[in-house]
C-alpha cells in the first residue's frame, strides 16, 4: 500500500501519528518558506505543510496541480481550523514526499464550477470524473444500486443474468445488431430489454427475478437519451396489479430512505390514465402542484365519459373558441398581478413552434372580485365569473385559455402548466411526489398502417374483464375515420407507470400468459402467424407448458438517479456517456474497422465495390 | 396474490390454518377415491389431498404434470411423514382448486435425472430451468454474486457501470462489432473486458472499482467457452501486488464461507510461474495432490536456473532418452500394483493424438525394495533406484517416464498427472485448494510475426526492478532462433493468477501508469506510434494527467460458480447459454435480419449484388 490512511479519515485524535498518504495535489499555496498543499483522494482532502527543511527539495521537484503525491509525516492540530471539511482540524507536517506521477496542466479546472465546456469535458471525461460534482453523482448511483439490490434480495428476488446476444425482433424501436462470424449472413441483436427472458424465467418457476441491466435502442437521440441505458428490471409470479404496486412503491420508498434519508410515509397517489390526461394534459403529471386543467370544450369522440363546460363559452360569437375543437383553461395562482409584458412573453412562449398555439386568452380575477379579460368583447363579466369558477380560480388568479385541436391543445396546456409551475417555484427540487398512473389504453391507433400498435408492448395483458372483448372481436379496423368506435379502442391495459415529479421512472404490466391471447395480440398488431412464430415462437411454446400468471416492472435507472440527484440530465449520472450523435468522443467511437474484420464477418459497406 | 404461502413454508405448527397455494403439479397419485398431488414452486413441494367430494370435479378437470394450480385448503398433520422435505410433516386438505394454466406433456421429465438429451433440453431451456439441479446452480450463482458484492462493498469498492458500445481495438481476441446507423461505415465493438475503463476510473480517482459484468469474445468456441461471459472485475489504486493478493484471497474465502459454509482458514499457497511449470507442467496446477514432476532431462535454453537429473539417465545407450530434448518422470503412489493391462491402457492414453507421446516408460518400485522397469535393458537396478529417489517415489509406487520435445512432454506429463490423480481419487470434489501463481513472463514470443506478444495484456506492468530493462532495450528480435537470449525474454510481469483445483479462476496485474512505459509496451508489441495513438490515445492521454499506481483482477464468474457447484460445465450455471456454434437454439439466434435493417446500417452481405 502506498498509504496508511486515506485523505478523508484523519481527525484530531490522530494527532502525533506518523502517517503515509497518497493522492492528488488540489492546490499549492506558498507563504514565505512554508508551502501548504491540499491533497485530495476519493475520500476527502487533507492539508499538508512543507516546512523550510523541504524547501530545497520542493525547489528541485516543484509540485503542480493534479500531480500524484505520496507523503510521510505527522498529524498535528491546525492553528487555523477549517470547519467545512471533516479533516479540517488537522494538518500533516511533512517529513518526506515522493512524486508518484506528474500531471500536465489540465485543459479545464477540476472544480465544482469548472471553466470547461461540455465538449472538452466529454473528451477528457477521465478528468471531468475527478470533479466533486460528478463524483457525487456516481456515488449516488451506486447507493441507489445497492439500496435496490438489498430491498429486492430481502423480498426474495434473484438476480439472474439474461443474454446480450439475442435475436432481432424489431417491434417498436430499432435493434442494434451484431454480425455473426460463425453463422455467416446472420445477426444477433442486442436486447432492448430482457422482457421475454424474464417472462421465460417466470414460466421456469423462478418466481421473483431482478436484474440491473444494460439495454440498447438504436433510436435517433433526442436530448438526454442514450443508445445504451440501464434498467432495474423485475418480474414476479402469481401476482395481480395490486401486488406489484405495493412491492415497488416500497422499493422506491426504500431508495428514498437509504439514499436521501427521506422517510416517504405518504400513500402513493394513484390516477387513471384518463384522469391524468384530462386533468394534467399528459400521462406523467407533476403533482407537486395543482393548476389542473379545466376543459371548457372538447370533441365528443375523445374522453367519452367526461363532461366539458362547452355551455360557458358557447353562443358568444367568438369565432376562435367556436371553431376550435378543444378549449382548455388553467387558473394560475396570484396571476392577476401579471404585467402586460409578462403576458406578452407567455403569449410568445405558447406561439413557439415547439408549443404551436396561435395565441393565449386570459381572464384576470382581480383581488376585488372584478374580472377583466382579453376576450371582454365576447364575454360578459358574469360569464367570465362562471368560467373562472369552473377553472377553480380564486381572487387574485389569472385564467389562461388555449384553443385548437384536441391533442395539440392538451399538450400545450400541459406544457404551459409546467412552465408556470417552474416560474412560480412550485416544482421544488427537494420535494418528491410519487404517482401511479393506471388503466392505460392497451392499443394505440397507427394512422400510417391503419392498425393497432401496443401502447406498452405486445406482452401486456388487457384488464381481466376485457380479455373476452379482445378474443371475440376482429382486430381489423374497417372504418379508419371512426377507429375510436372499434371495441379495441376501449380496451384498457393491465399496466402501470410510476411517475416521480413529472417524470416516468418506471413502467410495467401484468403479462399475457395464455398462448391463445398472446396469438390474438400478435394478430391485432398486424403480425402474420408465420411472423409471430418466427419471432416469438419460443415464448408461445413456453406458454403451452404451464405458464403462471405473472407481471413486472422496469425502472429507468439513469433517470431515477438523475431525479434523485436533482439534475435534468441523465448524462451527468453515467460514467462514460455518449453524445447526441451516439459518439463516445473520448474513445472516438464508433470508428472504422479493418477490412479483415469485415471479411471475416462476410459483410461489406454499401457503396463499396 | 394468488397465494397466501409458498409451497416451501408450511410446517406442523401451521396445522389448522386455511391457506391458498399456487404452483406446478409435480406428481398425481390416485388411491381409490383419494388423489394426492405434489405441488411445486421455487421454494419447495407441498403435498395436497383431494378427497372424495372433489372427485367429480377432478374427473371433469383432470390434472396433468406441470399444470399450474391454485388451491385453497387446510393444513393438517400427515399420518405418513416424509422427513426428506421441509414440508414433510403436513399436507393440505383441499377445499377448492383452480387450474390457472394447463400444460402439454413436457418433451422430457422435469426431474434431477431427466431423460432429456442436451439438444432437447437446450431447445426447451425454459423447462430445463425448472429442474432442481439447474435451479440449484442458478441459486448458487446468485449467492456468489451477492457474497462478492457484499464483501467488495464492505471494502469500499464502488460498482461503476462501463459502456458496452465501445471502440474496436483488436489485440488478442476478436471483437464482436456493431454497425452504427448514425455514423455510417463505422462500428462499435462490444467490450472483451472493461480493462481500459477501469484504469481510467483509477486515473479519475475512484480508488476502488468493481463490476459484475458481461464481456464478449468472438472466438471459435472450444468446449465450455461462451461468446458472452461474466467477470467479477475489480481495480484498486495505490496498491502493490501484495495488497491485491490479500484483498482478493479474502474475497474468495468469503465466498466459500457465504456460499458453501466452508471456513477456508489455510494460508493461500503462492508459487512462481516457473515453479508451477517445473513441478506441475502447467501454469494452473491442481495442488490437491502431489505427484510433482521430476525433470530427468531438459534443454539448456529453458528454465535456465533449474537443474535437471540428466546424469541419471545418460550414458546408457538408450536412444529414446538420449535423443529426446526432455525426459520427465512422475511417481504414482501405490502404482507398483498396476497390472500389465492397466499399464497398456495408460500407454495408449498418452499415445492419443490429444496427448501425442510416442510411449510410456515405467519403473516399478516394489514393496520389497526391488525395482523392475520397462527399460531394464538399459538401466541397472542401482540406476533405477537413483531415478526413483530423484522422482520422490516410495516403495509400492510406480515411476512413469515420458520423453520428447520440451513443451509437448511437459504438457503430456501434466495431463498424465491429472488423469492419474483423477483415477486415484485424489481430486476430491469437496476439497478446495487455492493457489496464487506469480511472476509470469511479461512477453511471449510469436513465431509467426517474430515479435513479442503480451502474455497477460498490454497494460500489465513489468516487475518494478525490470522497468529499466524494458525501457533501455530495443524490443526488436534480431536473431529469431535465439529469442530466449533477448533481454525481454527474462522480464517478469507484475501479474498473478488465482487457481482453484487446477482451474484459473482469476487473473490480474499491477498496471503500467506511466505514458513512456506504456508507449514502450505498445512498441514492443509491434504497434506503430500512429496505431497506438489511434487505438489507445485516450489512455496515453490520461496517463499525462496524474495517473496513480494501480492494479486489479478479474474473476471468471461462470467458471468460479461451476467449480463451487462441483460441475465441469459452465453452461450449467448460465440461465440461457449458447451452444458450441454460438447459437441460442431456443431463440434460434443468430438469424437473418430484414433487408431494411441492412440498408439503414449501410452494410450488405458479401456475395450479394
Short mmCIF file of C-alpha atoms in Angstrom, two decimals, chain A residues 191-593:
data_model
loop_
_atom_site.label_atom_id
_atom_site.label_comp_id
_atom_site.label_asym_id
_atom_site.label_seq_id
_atom_site.Cartn_x
_atom_site.Cartn_y
_atom_site.Cartn_z
CA UNK A 191 -31.62 -6.58 -26.15
CA UNK A 192 -33.93 -3.58 -25.95
CA UNK A 193 -34.92 -5.12 -22.64
CA UNK A 194 -34.81 -8.62 -21.15
CA UNK A 195 -38.62 -8.75 -21.45
CA UNK A 196 -39.12 -12.18 -22.99
CA UNK A 197 -36.34 -13.73 -20.90
CA UNK A 198 -37.79 -12.59 -17.63
CA UNK A 199 -41.13 -13.95 -18.70
CA UNK A 200 -39.49 -17.29 -19.54
CA UNK A 201 -37.92 -17.29 -16.09
CA UNK A 202 -41.41 -16.99 -14.64
CA UNK A 203 -42.53 -19.91 -16.79
CA UNK A 204 -39.48 -21.74 -15.41
CA UNK A 205 -40.70 -21.12 -11.87
CA UNK A 206 -38.07 -18.64 -10.65
CA UNK A 207 -40.93 -16.70 -9.05
CA UNK A 208 -39.10 -13.42 -8.45
CA UNK A 209 -36.40 -12.11 -10.76
CA UNK A 210 -34.45 -8.90 -10.95
CA UNK A 211 -31.51 -7.51 -12.81
CA UNK A 212 -29.83 -4.13 -13.06
CA UNK A 213 -29.02 -4.41 -16.69
CA UNK A 214 -27.90 -2.57 -19.78
CA UNK A 215 -30.42 -2.25 -22.62
CA UNK A 216 -29.94 -0.94 -26.13
CA UNK A 217 -32.06 1.04 -28.57
CA UNK A 218 -30.88 2.36 -31.89
CA UNK A 219 -33.04 5.46 -31.91
CA UNK A 220 -32.36 8.92 -33.18
CA UNK A 221 -31.17 10.50 -30.00
CA UNK A 222 -33.27 13.25 -28.59
CA UNK A 223 -31.64 15.29 -25.90
CA UNK A 224 -30.99 13.16 -22.87
CA UNK A 225 -31.40 9.77 -24.49
CA UNK A 226 -28.57 7.28 -24.64
CA UNK A 227 -28.22 4.35 -27.06
CA UNK A 228 -27.30 2.18 -24.08
CA UNK A 229 -29.12 2.69 -20.83
CA UNK A 230 -29.71 0.80 -17.61
CA UNK A 231 -32.89 -0.68 -16.20
CA UNK A 232 -33.83 -2.09 -12.84
CA UNK A 233 -35.75 -4.95 -14.34
CA UNK A 234 -38.12 -7.04 -12.20
CA UNK A 235 -40.71 -9.76 -12.63
CA UNK A 236 -42.95 -11.71 -10.20
CA UNK A 237 -45.22 -14.71 -10.49
CA UNK A 238 -48.67 -15.33 -9.04
CA UNK A 239 -49.40 -11.64 -8.67
CA UNK A 240 -52.05 -9.14 -9.63
CA UNK A 241 -51.56 -5.46 -10.28
CA UNK A 242 -52.14 -4.54 -6.66
CA UNK A 243 -49.25 -6.76 -5.52
CA UNK A 244 -46.85 -5.14 -7.97
CA UNK A 245 -47.86 -1.62 -6.97
CA UNK A 246 -47.29 -2.41 -3.30
CA UNK A 247 -43.98 -4.18 -3.83
CA UNK A 248 -42.44 -1.50 -5.98
CA UNK A 249 -43.66 1.66 -4.31
CA UNK A 250 -41.93 0.25 -1.26
CA UNK A 251 -38.78 -0.23 -3.34
CA UNK A 252 -38.74 3.44 -4.28
CA UNK A 253 -39.54 4.48 -0.72
CA UNK A 254 -36.62 2.35 0.46
CA UNK A 255 -34.34 4.06 -2.02
CA UNK A 256 -35.53 7.46 -0.76
CA UNK A 257 -34.67 6.39 2.76
CA UNK A 258 -31.30 4.77 2.02
CA UNK A 259 -30.05 7.32 -0.47
CA UNK A 260 -31.66 10.61 0.53
CA UNK A 261 -32.58 9.98 4.15
CA UNK A 262 -36.18 10.79 3.28
CA UNK A 263 -38.97 8.92 5.07
CA UNK A 264 -41.60 8.86 2.35
CA UNK A 265 -44.58 7.93 4.50
CA UNK A 266 -47.38 9.33 2.36
CA UNK A 267 -49.53 6.89 0.48
CA UNK A 268 -48.56 6.91 -3.18
CA UNK A 269 -51.32 8.53 -5.19
CA UNK A 270 -52.99 6.61 -7.98
CA UNK A 271 -54.62 8.08 -11.03
CA UNK A 272 -56.15 6.60 -14.14
CA UNK A 273 -54.50 7.45 -17.43
CA UNK A 274 -57.73 9.13 -18.50
CA UNK A 275 -57.81 11.37 -15.45
CA UNK A 276 -54.15 12.22 -15.89
CA UNK A 277 -54.79 13.31 -19.47
CA UNK A 278 -57.99 15.10 -18.50
CA UNK A 279 -56.61 16.99 -15.51
CA UNK A 280 -52.97 17.47 -16.46
CA UNK A 281 -52.84 17.03 -20.21
CA UNK A 282 -50.20 14.31 -20.07
CA UNK A 283 -49.64 10.80 -18.75
CA UNK A 284 -46.87 11.66 -16.31
CA UNK A 285 -48.23 14.61 -14.38
CA UNK A 286 -46.15 16.53 -11.91
CA UNK A 287 -48.46 16.51 -8.89
CA UNK A 288 -46.24 18.64 -6.68
CA UNK A 289 -48.62 21.46 -7.58
CA UNK A 290 -52.24 21.94 -8.64
CA UNK A 291 -53.32 24.13 -11.55
CA UNK A 292 -55.40 21.34 -13.00
CA UNK A 293 -56.78 21.78 -16.47
CA UNK A 294 -60.40 22.84 -16.90
CA UNK A 295 -61.87 21.50 -20.13
CA UNK A 296 -64.13 24.22 -21.47
CA UNK A 297 -64.74 22.37 -24.70
CA UNK A 298 -63.71 19.04 -26.23
CA UNK A 299 -64.66 16.89 -29.23
CA UNK A 300 -67.25 14.22 -28.49
CA UNK A 301 -65.03 11.43 -29.77
CA UNK A 302 -62.39 11.52 -27.02
CA UNK A 303 -62.78 11.14 -23.27
CA UNK A 304 -66.27 9.95 -23.92
CA UNK A 305 -67.20 9.69 -20.27
CA UNK A 306 -66.03 13.16 -19.33
CA UNK A 307 -68.17 16.30 -19.44
CA UNK A 308 -66.87 19.65 -20.61
CA UNK A 309 -68.14 23.17 -19.90
CA UNK A 310 -68.97 23.99 -23.50
CA UNK A 311 -72.03 25.96 -22.48
CA UNK A 312 -69.90 28.57 -20.74
CA UNK A 313 -68.17 29.67 -23.91
CA UNK A 314 -70.86 28.98 -26.50
CA UNK A 315 -73.17 31.47 -28.19
CA UNK A 316 -70.82 34.42 -27.84
CA UNK A 317 -69.85 34.77 -31.45
CA UNK A 318 -66.20 34.27 -30.52
CA UNK A 319 -65.02 32.55 -33.64
CA UNK A 320 -61.73 31.36 -32.13
CA UNK A 321 -63.49 29.27 -29.49
CA UNK A 322 -66.41 28.37 -31.72
CA UNK A 323 -64.17 26.97 -34.44
CA UNK A 324 -61.74 25.24 -32.08
CA UNK A 325 -62.06 21.53 -31.44
CA UNK A 326 -60.86 21.98 -27.90
CA UNK A 327 -60.67 24.87 -25.43
CA UNK A 328 -58.76 24.43 -22.17
CA UNK A 329 -58.16 26.70 -19.18
CA UNK A 330 -55.84 26.76 -16.21
CA UNK A 331 -56.01 29.06 -13.23
CA UNK A 332 -52.64 30.48 -12.23
CA UNK A 333 -52.37 31.32 -8.53
CA UNK A 334 -51.60 35.02 -7.99
CA UNK A 335 -51.50 35.55 -11.74
CA UNK A 336 -53.86 38.54 -11.67
CA UNK A 337 -50.76 40.57 -10.89
CA UNK A 338 -49.01 39.64 -14.14
CA UNK A 339 -47.90 42.67 -16.09
CA UNK A 340 -48.77 43.23 -19.69
CA UNK A 341 -45.14 42.39 -20.53
CA UNK A 342 -45.30 39.09 -18.70
CA UNK A 343 -48.47 38.15 -20.53
CA UNK A 344 -46.91 39.10 -23.85
CA UNK A 345 -43.95 36.88 -23.06
CA UNK A 346 -46.21 33.97 -22.18
CA UNK A 347 -48.14 34.53 -25.38
CA UNK A 348 -44.89 34.39 -27.34
CA UNK A 349 -43.97 31.28 -25.37
CA UNK A 350 -47.11 29.36 -26.43
CA UNK A 351 -46.65 30.53 -30.01
CA UNK A 352 -43.15 28.96 -30.27
CA UNK A 353 -43.08 26.12 -32.80
CA UNK A 354 -42.43 23.54 -30.04
CA UNK A 355 -45.77 24.53 -28.47
CA UNK A 356 -47.52 25.62 -31.62
CA UNK A 357 -50.54 27.57 -30.39
CA UNK A 358 -51.97 30.59 -32.17
CA UNK A 359 -52.42 32.69 -29.07
CA UNK A 360 -53.34 32.90 -25.42
CA UNK A 361 -56.56 34.28 -23.95
CA UNK A 362 -56.68 35.25 -20.31
CA UNK A 363 -59.08 36.36 -17.61
CA UNK A 364 -57.81 38.34 -14.64
CA UNK A 365 -59.76 37.55 -11.49
CA UNK A 366 -58.81 40.60 -9.51
CA UNK A 367 -58.47 40.74 -5.73
CA UNK A 368 -61.55 43.00 -5.63
CA UNK A 369 -63.62 40.33 -7.34
CA UNK A 370 -63.81 42.11 -10.69
CA UNK A 371 -62.88 40.23 -13.85
CA UNK A 372 -61.07 41.61 -16.88
CA UNK A 373 -60.07 39.60 -19.85
CA UNK A 374 -58.55 39.65 -23.30
CA UNK A 375 -61.91 38.39 -24.52
CA UNK A 376 -64.11 41.07 -22.89
CA UNK A 377 -65.57 41.83 -26.27
CA UNK A 378 -67.30 38.46 -26.34
CA UNK A 379 -67.98 37.56 -22.74
CA UNK A 380 -69.77 39.48 -20.04
CA UNK A 381 -68.23 39.68 -16.58
CA UNK A 382 -70.87 37.21 -15.38
CA UNK A 383 -69.79 34.71 -17.96
CA UNK A 384 -66.16 35.32 -17.07
CA UNK A 385 -67.03 34.62 -13.46
CA UNK A 386 -68.60 31.31 -14.42
CA UNK A 387 -65.51 30.35 -16.42
CA UNK A 388 -63.29 31.40 -13.53
CA UNK A 389 -65.32 29.26 -11.13
CA UNK A 390 -65.23 26.28 -13.48
CA UNK A 391 -61.47 26.52 -13.69
CA UNK A 392 -61.18 26.69 -9.93
CA UNK A 393 -59.72 30.20 -9.87
CA UNK A 394 -59.55 32.27 -6.70
CA UNK A 395 -59.48 36.03 -6.42
CA UNK A 396 -56.02 37.22 -7.43
CA UNK A 397 -55.56 34.47 -10.01
CA UNK A 398 -55.42 34.65 -13.75
CA UNK A 399 -57.10 32.12 -16.01
CA UNK A 400 -55.22 31.23 -19.16
CA UNK A 401 -57.11 29.74 -22.06
CA UNK A 402 -55.80 27.88 -25.09
CA UNK A 403 -57.81 26.72 -28.09
CA UNK A 404 -57.07 24.40 -31.01
CA UNK A 405 -57.11 20.74 -31.93
CA UNK A 406 -57.55 18.30 -29.06
CA UNK A 407 -54.13 16.69 -28.93
CA UNK A 408 -52.05 19.78 -29.54
CA UNK A 409 -54.04 21.99 -27.20
CA UNK A 410 -53.94 19.49 -24.37
CA UNK A 411 -50.19 19.07 -24.80
CA UNK A 412 -49.67 22.84 -24.98
CA UNK A 413 -51.75 23.46 -21.86
CA UNK A 414 -49.76 20.79 -20.06
CA UNK A 415 -46.50 22.45 -21.12
CA UNK A 416 -47.78 25.86 -20.10
CA UNK A 417 -48.79 24.49 -16.71
CA UNK A 418 -45.30 23.06 -16.16
CA UNK A 419 -43.64 26.28 -17.32
CA UNK A 420 -45.76 28.39 -14.97
CA UNK A 421 -45.20 25.90 -12.15
CA UNK A 422 -41.47 26.32 -12.74
CA UNK A 423 -41.71 30.12 -12.83
CA UNK A 424 -43.80 30.19 -9.67
CA UNK A 425 -41.33 27.95 -7.82
CA UNK A 426 -43.92 25.23 -7.35
CA UNK A 427 -41.64 22.49 -8.70
CA UNK A 428 -39.35 22.24 -5.71
CA UNK A 429 -36.17 20.25 -6.19
CA UNK A 430 -36.24 18.85 -2.68
CA UNK A 431 -39.87 17.77 -2.82
CA UNK A 432 -40.62 14.31 -4.18
CA UNK A 433 -44.09 13.16 -5.18
CA UNK A 434 -44.73 9.67 -6.43
CA UNK A 435 -47.72 8.74 -8.51
CA UNK A 436 -49.04 5.59 -10.11
CA UNK A 437 -50.73 6.12 -13.45
CA UNK A 438 -53.04 3.21 -14.22
CA UNK A 439 -55.53 1.93 -16.76
CA UNK A 440 -53.71 2.88 -19.94
CA UNK A 441 -55.32 2.05 -23.25
CA UNK A 442 -53.96 -1.32 -24.41
CA UNK A 443 -53.72 -0.16 -28.01
CA UNK A 444 -52.85 2.97 -29.88
CA UNK A 445 -54.06 3.59 -33.39
CA UNK A 446 -51.44 3.82 -36.11
CA UNK A 447 -52.71 6.03 -38.88
CA UNK A 448 -49.82 5.06 -41.18
CA UNK A 449 -50.70 1.38 -41.19
CA UNK A 450 -54.40 1.63 -40.22
CA UNK A 451 -53.81 -0.89 -37.46
CA UNK A 452 -53.30 -1.18 -33.74
CA UNK A 453 -49.94 -0.84 -32.06
CA UNK A 454 -49.20 -1.86 -28.50
CA UNK A 455 -49.05 1.15 -26.23
CA UNK A 456 -46.78 -0.63 -23.74
CA UNK A 457 -45.55 -3.78 -25.51
CA UNK A 458 -47.13 -6.87 -27.05
CA UNK A 459 -46.88 -8.88 -23.83
CA UNK A 460 -49.14 -6.64 -21.78
CA UNK A 461 -52.39 -8.17 -20.67
CA UNK A 462 -55.75 -6.44 -21.05
CA UNK A 463 -57.80 -5.90 -17.91
CA UNK A 464 -59.13 -9.36 -16.90
CA UNK A 465 -62.74 -8.42 -17.69
CA UNK A 466 -61.76 -7.28 -21.18
CA UNK A 467 -59.94 -10.44 -22.29
CA UNK A 468 -63.23 -11.60 -23.73
CA UNK A 469 -63.65 -8.41 -25.75
CA UNK A 470 -60.21 -8.92 -27.17
CA UNK A 471 -60.62 -12.60 -28.03
CA UNK A 472 -64.07 -12.25 -29.52
CA UNK A 473 -63.56 -9.27 -31.79
CA UNK A 474 -61.79 -8.98 -35.07
CA UNK A 475 -58.94 -6.50 -34.69
CA UNK A 476 -59.24 -5.26 -38.27
CA UNK A 477 -60.30 -1.62 -38.47
CA UNK A 478 -62.92 -1.34 -41.20
CA UNK A 479 -63.58 2.36 -40.85
CA UNK A 480 -60.33 4.25 -40.28
CA UNK A 481 -62.10 7.57 -39.71
CA UNK A 482 -64.05 6.02 -36.90
CA UNK A 483 -61.39 3.87 -35.25
CA UNK A 484 -62.42 5.08 -31.81
CA UNK A 485 -65.64 3.15 -32.12
CA UNK A 486 -63.79 -0.15 -32.62
CA UNK A 487 -64.15 -2.31 -29.46
CA UNK A 488 -60.33 -2.48 -29.18
CA UNK A 489 -60.14 1.28 -28.66
CA UNK A 490 -61.83 0.87 -25.29
CA UNK A 491 -59.68 -2.00 -24.01
CA UNK A 492 -57.61 -0.96 -21.04
CA UNK A 493 -54.23 -2.46 -20.27
CA UNK A 494 -53.33 -4.12 -17.01
CA UNK A 495 -50.41 -1.73 -16.94
CA UNK A 496 -48.94 0.91 -14.66
CA UNK A 497 -46.37 3.68 -14.80
CA UNK A 498 -44.61 5.12 -11.81
CA UNK A 499 -44.20 8.87 -12.08
CA UNK A 500 -41.89 10.99 -9.94
CA UNK A 501 -42.15 14.76 -10.14
CA UNK A 502 -43.47 14.65 -13.68
CA UNK A 503 -41.03 12.03 -14.95
CA UNK A 504 -41.88 8.46 -15.80
CA UNK A 505 -39.35 6.50 -13.77
CA UNK A 506 -40.80 3.05 -14.28
CA UNK A 507 -43.46 1.13 -16.06
CA UNK A 508 -44.77 -2.36 -16.32
CA UNK A 509 -47.73 -4.59 -16.67
CA UNK A 510 -49.41 -7.83 -15.83
CA UNK A 511 -48.45 -10.08 -18.74
CA UNK A 512 -50.36 -12.29 -21.05
CA UNK A 513 -49.66 -15.91 -20.06
CA UNK A 514 -52.11 -17.78 -22.31
CA UNK A 515 -50.99 -18.79 -25.77
CA UNK A 516 -54.38 -18.05 -27.35
CA UNK A 517 -54.46 -14.50 -26.01
CA UNK A 518 -50.84 -13.87 -26.97
CA UNK A 519 -51.56 -15.05 -30.51
CA UNK A 520 -54.56 -12.75 -30.67
CA UNK A 521 -52.34 -9.88 -29.54
CA UNK A 522 -49.78 -10.55 -32.26
CA UNK A 523 -52.58 -10.75 -34.81
CA UNK A 524 -54.03 -7.46 -33.52
CA UNK A 525 -50.64 -5.85 -34.16
CA UNK A 526 -50.75 -6.97 -37.76
CA UNK A 527 -48.32 -9.87 -37.40
CA UNK A 528 -48.99 -12.92 -39.52
CA UNK A 529 -48.99 -16.27 -37.78
CA UNK A 530 -45.77 -17.13 -39.55
CA UNK A 531 -44.10 -13.93 -38.43
CA UNK A 532 -45.19 -14.30 -34.83
CA UNK A 533 -43.88 -17.86 -34.71
CA UNK A 534 -40.60 -16.82 -36.34
CA UNK A 535 -40.07 -14.01 -33.87
CA UNK A 536 -41.66 -15.26 -30.69
CA UNK A 537 -42.19 -18.97 -31.22
CA UNK A 538 -40.15 -19.77 -28.11
CA UNK A 539 -42.47 -17.69 -25.96
CA UNK A 540 -45.65 -19.07 -27.49
CA UNK A 541 -44.16 -22.53 -26.99
CA UNK A 542 -43.35 -21.78 -23.37
CA UNK A 543 -46.95 -20.74 -22.72
CA UNK A 544 -48.02 -24.30 -23.57
CA UNK A 545 -46.14 -25.85 -20.69
CA UNK A 546 -47.71 -24.33 -17.62
CA UNK A 547 -47.07 -20.59 -17.63
CA UNK A 548 -48.07 -18.95 -14.35
CA UNK A 549 -49.85 -15.60 -14.05
CA UNK A 550 -47.07 -13.02 -13.80
CA UNK A 551 -46.20 -9.38 -14.14
CA UNK A 552 -43.36 -6.98 -13.65
CA UNK A 553 -41.88 -3.59 -13.98
CA UNK A 554 -38.72 -1.89 -15.21
CA UNK A 555 -37.30 1.32 -13.82
CA UNK A 556 -35.14 3.66 -15.83
CA UNK A 557 -32.10 3.59 -13.60
CA UNK A 558 -30.30 6.54 -15.21
CA UNK A 559 -33.39 8.75 -15.00
CA UNK A 560 -34.19 7.71 -11.43
CA UNK A 561 -30.67 8.65 -10.36
CA UNK A 562 -30.78 12.00 -12.13
CA UNK A 563 -34.05 12.96 -10.46
CA UNK A 564 -32.81 11.89 -7.04
CA UNK A 565 -29.66 13.89 -7.75
CA UNK A 566 -31.69 16.94 -8.68
CA UNK A 567 -30.43 17.10 -12.25
CA UNK A 568 -32.13 17.40 -15.60
CA UNK A 569 -29.52 15.35 -17.39
CA UNK A 570 -29.03 11.60 -17.19
CA UNK A 571 -25.61 12.05 -18.78
CA UNK A 572 -24.32 13.52 -15.52
CA UNK A 573 -25.06 10.18 -13.86
CA UNK A 574 -23.31 7.93 -16.38
CA UNK A 575 -19.57 7.40 -16.05
CA UNK A 576 -18.87 7.31 -19.80
CA UNK A 577 -21.89 8.70 -21.68
CA UNK A 578 -22.30 9.19 -25.40
CA UNK A 579 -23.18 12.44 -27.08
CA UNK A 580 -26.32 13.16 -29.10
CA UNK A 581 -24.83 11.54 -32.19
CA UNK A 582 -24.23 8.36 -30.23
CA UNK A 583 -20.49 9.00 -30.17
CA UNK A 584 -18.06 8.48 -27.34
CA UNK A 585 -15.81 11.45 -28.03
CA UNK A 586 -13.21 10.31 -25.52
CA UNK A 587 -12.70 6.94 -27.22
CA UNK A 588 -13.55 8.32 -30.65
CA UNK A 589 -16.09 5.53 -31.13
CA UNK A 590 -17.69 4.28 -33.26
CA UNK A 591 -14.86 4.13 -35.77
CA UNK A 592 -13.93 2.38 -38.96
CA UNK A 593 -12.77 -1.20 -38.58
#
